[in-house]
Amino acid sequence: MDEFTPRIVAFCCSNCAAAAATIADGLQHVLPENVKIIQVPCTGRIEVLHLLKPFEEGADGVYVAGCQEDSCRYTSGISKAARRVAHVQKILEEIAIEPERIAVFNVSAGMGHAFTEIAREMTRKVREIGPIQA
Amino acid sequence: MIIAEAKPNSELLEMVSDCSKVLVVGCKGCVTVCNVGGAKEVGVLAATLKIARRRQGRTIAVDEVTLERQCDPEYVDEIKDRIGDYDAVISIACGVGPQFLSERYPSARVFPGVNTKFMGGAVAHGVWEERCAGCGQCVIHNFGGICPIARCSKSLQNGPCGGSDHGKCEISKDVDCIWDVIVRKMMSQGRLDELLKFRPPKSWTTSRDGGPRKMIREELRI
Amino acid sequence: MSEFKSGSNLEKVLRAGHFAFTGECGPPTGANVEALKKKAAYLKGMVDAVNITDNQTAVVRMPSWAASLIVMQEGVEPNFQMVCRDRNRLAAQSDVLGIYAHGIRNMLCLSGDHQKFGNHPDAKNVYDIDSMQLIHTVKTMRDEGKFLNGQDIDVPPKIFIGAASNPFAEPFEYRVHRLAKKIAAGADFVQTQCIYNMDRFREFMKQAVDMGLHEKCYILPGVTPMKSVGMALYMSRSVPGMDVPEDLIKRLRGAGKGKVAEEGIRFALEQIEEFKEMEGVAGVHLMAIEWEHRVPEIAERAGMLPRPSV
Ligand code: SF4
Ligand code: SF4
């Protein structure tokens, strides 16, 4: 049986997460191919609808990678994002979809290794849950 | 404004379970301001329905429209040419919206997408509180500009009751005793004597108890 | 002596200047007449009148009027309670006529606990009129022989009108004023919430006397003996508007195993002794909740027996 490769969309803050991605690149920590990165200037600007769209378009998992809570470039962007992720989790639950398909992670600019680790971690998790459409 | 709250998506999904083409109708009035029924929320609901159907291995076509107001026939008219295309319409305006839609379009199936809660305002971002019960005969000037009809759990006009506890209402530690607020305000303004006046029973004829309400202003009729 | 307002036993006892003693009895959560009669038997001859609660704590019970009639048949004078939660002005006035027609002469007017606490929290409440307005309504019916709408009553009900007062609910400064307002609205007698904080009650009573309220109305402080430390803690933490001083809880704790109830009764007896001497206090309202069988003993030890016949 072929192993299921989940399609995952990651919204990444260009201040920290994307910087971490660059470092990761330099360190040759390769990002898994199934994870599609969307850079955003600040995760605080990601709306609920943005987080839902990938699911509508066929993604199996979504995550937001932004700054640490206490070092957000725009003060509270990442905590706003976290509240919206929680809201999307509630929506998913209401329509009988595993809320673990969406998550939020905090990384800082220097954490290249952590950045790729998150992508792998999320892939593992969503693979375990399985595809949205059974 | 009128404050509403989204219905659980599971409930909406159940409502449209036998539909394959749905129109979600938002409203740019109150429900846009309280972030529950504007264009944004129309989009979120449409996406949610589609994701839910994807999960079920079925498809659903969901169109989106947000009217200027759903409580005004003029705007409700705007969808007259398309309403026939859908199996159902979900209105995410206050309870007035879906009723105006069903009255205007008698053959359409209209579902309410929100639970209409109360008349109030935002006391902080994401926090709304009730202020008025629409009793039809405003008396708040007798109570320091604060409404005991809507805000006292027992609508007492000669409160507070014996359950008032450290500024909280007997029904919950999370609910302020509005009579505590009224008394303190009147005391601080040195107008205690006004509170000591006996307030006779209120006439509820102007309230919902008088039957469904209607208002006609001749000078505005055409 | 001027005519009695109602001619009830309670009114006569108070008017004659005796130190009144009233009790309380909750109707059964069913049609268990025997249980009710048993409770009434404990109270008979021990008190001047017994409050019959009206779906207290918003729990459905036999109605106050029905239970009042039963205890009356058992030789106990009822003090019919009515809450505004469950009836509008039509039902309220109609019930006043009904109880009077059956010989009930005392009535306590209350707002009633919100249904959220009770066993039917999904219910719609009424609160057409509040307790203040109910007092005034009954007074208007009695003294002017008129309904709320101004229509004449064919044989007005002569009711001795009671009101409740919570001397401790916040805002404290306003409480005595609210009592004054109830008296002005028509209350003939007032029974208070259970008193435990005697310091605060003394202060409240002093204010009431300074305002001359005791001359316009009979004030009966409420006494409920503590049965256990658990009850004291519950009252202090979970009953809105209840003031249970730390000292009392300590005293009950110190009583030792098996002796807490006796200590609770002793405290109640001390309270009653003090109330007898306190200026402006016309009697005591003993709320021995589900403890009716101890009332004879408490009445005896409090020196309340025999009750005056007037
Ligand atoms: S008194 Fe009546 S109209 Fe005025 S705020 Fe209260 S409920 Fe609304
Ligand atoms: S506690 Fe205050 S707000 Fe609550 S019912 Fe009593 S008077 Fe009204």
XYZ file of C-alpha atoms in Angstrom, chain A residues 31-114:
84
model
C 11.889 20.986 3.707
C 9.602 18.086 2.804
C 8.071 18.562 -0.625
C 4.519 18.078 0.501
C 4.631 21.277 2.535
C 3.800 24.406 0.631
C 4.999 27.616 2.247
C 3.079 30.862 2.017
C 5.005 33.829 3.336
C 3.064 36.537 5.104
C 4.395 39.826 6.476
C 2.756 39.124 9.818
C 0.775 36.098 10.948
C -1.642 38.471 12.667
C -3.044 39.295 9.245
C -4.090 35.743 8.475
C -7.852 35.544 8.535
C -10.027 32.567 9.334
C -10.986 32.347 5.679
C -7.289 32.111 4.641
C -6.880 29.185 6.987
C -9.964 27.433 5.643
C -9.251 27.924 1.932
C -6.464 25.310 1.705
C -8.817 22.730 3.193
C -11.425 23.679 0.634
C -8.837 23.354 -2.146
C -7.698 19.913 -1.080
C -5.130 20.297 1.693
C -5.081 17.788 4.541
C -3.345 19.991 7.048
C -2.520 23.637 7.683
C -0.211 25.347 10.071
C 0.984 28.776 11.004
C 4.597 29.337 11.931
C 5.313 32.685 13.496
C 7.384 34.465 16.071
C 7.680 33.561 19.706
C 4.810 35.000 21.720
C 7.091 37.425 23.538
C 9.186 38.510 20.580
C 6.639 39.051 17.844
C 7.804 41.685 15.394
C 4.343 43.268 15.461
C 3.691 42.763 19.165
C 0.740 40.430 19.078
C 0.524 39.032 15.561
C 1.215 35.479 16.525
C -1.206 35.433 19.443
C -3.923 36.717 17.147
C -3.070 33.955 14.720
C -3.232 31.432 17.548
C -6.770 32.572 18.420
C -7.840 32.239 14.796
C -6.319 28.794 14.547
C -8.304 27.861 17.639
C -11.427 29.193 15.960
C -10.770 27.128 12.850
C -10.265 24.097 15.075
C -13.712 24.698 16.472
C -15.181 24.952 12.957
C -13.479 21.727 11.928
C -14.764 19.944 14.993
C -18.290 21.058 14.210
C -18.091 19.506 10.772
C -16.568 16.287 12.086
C -13.008 16.939 10.932
C -10.027 16.335 13.245
C -9.030 19.701 14.749
C -5.393 18.522 14.920
C -5.195 19.151 11.188
C -4.408 22.745 11.972
C -1.761 23.999 14.372
C 0.337 26.972 15.282
C 4.071 26.954 15.993
C 6.442 29.516 17.407
C 9.925 29.738 15.938
C 12.572 32.394 16.021
C 14.748 33.589 13.186
C 17.787 31.544 14.159
C 16.012 28.220 14.473
C 16.641 26.697 11.038
C 16.597 23.174 12.327
C 13.383 23.633 14.258
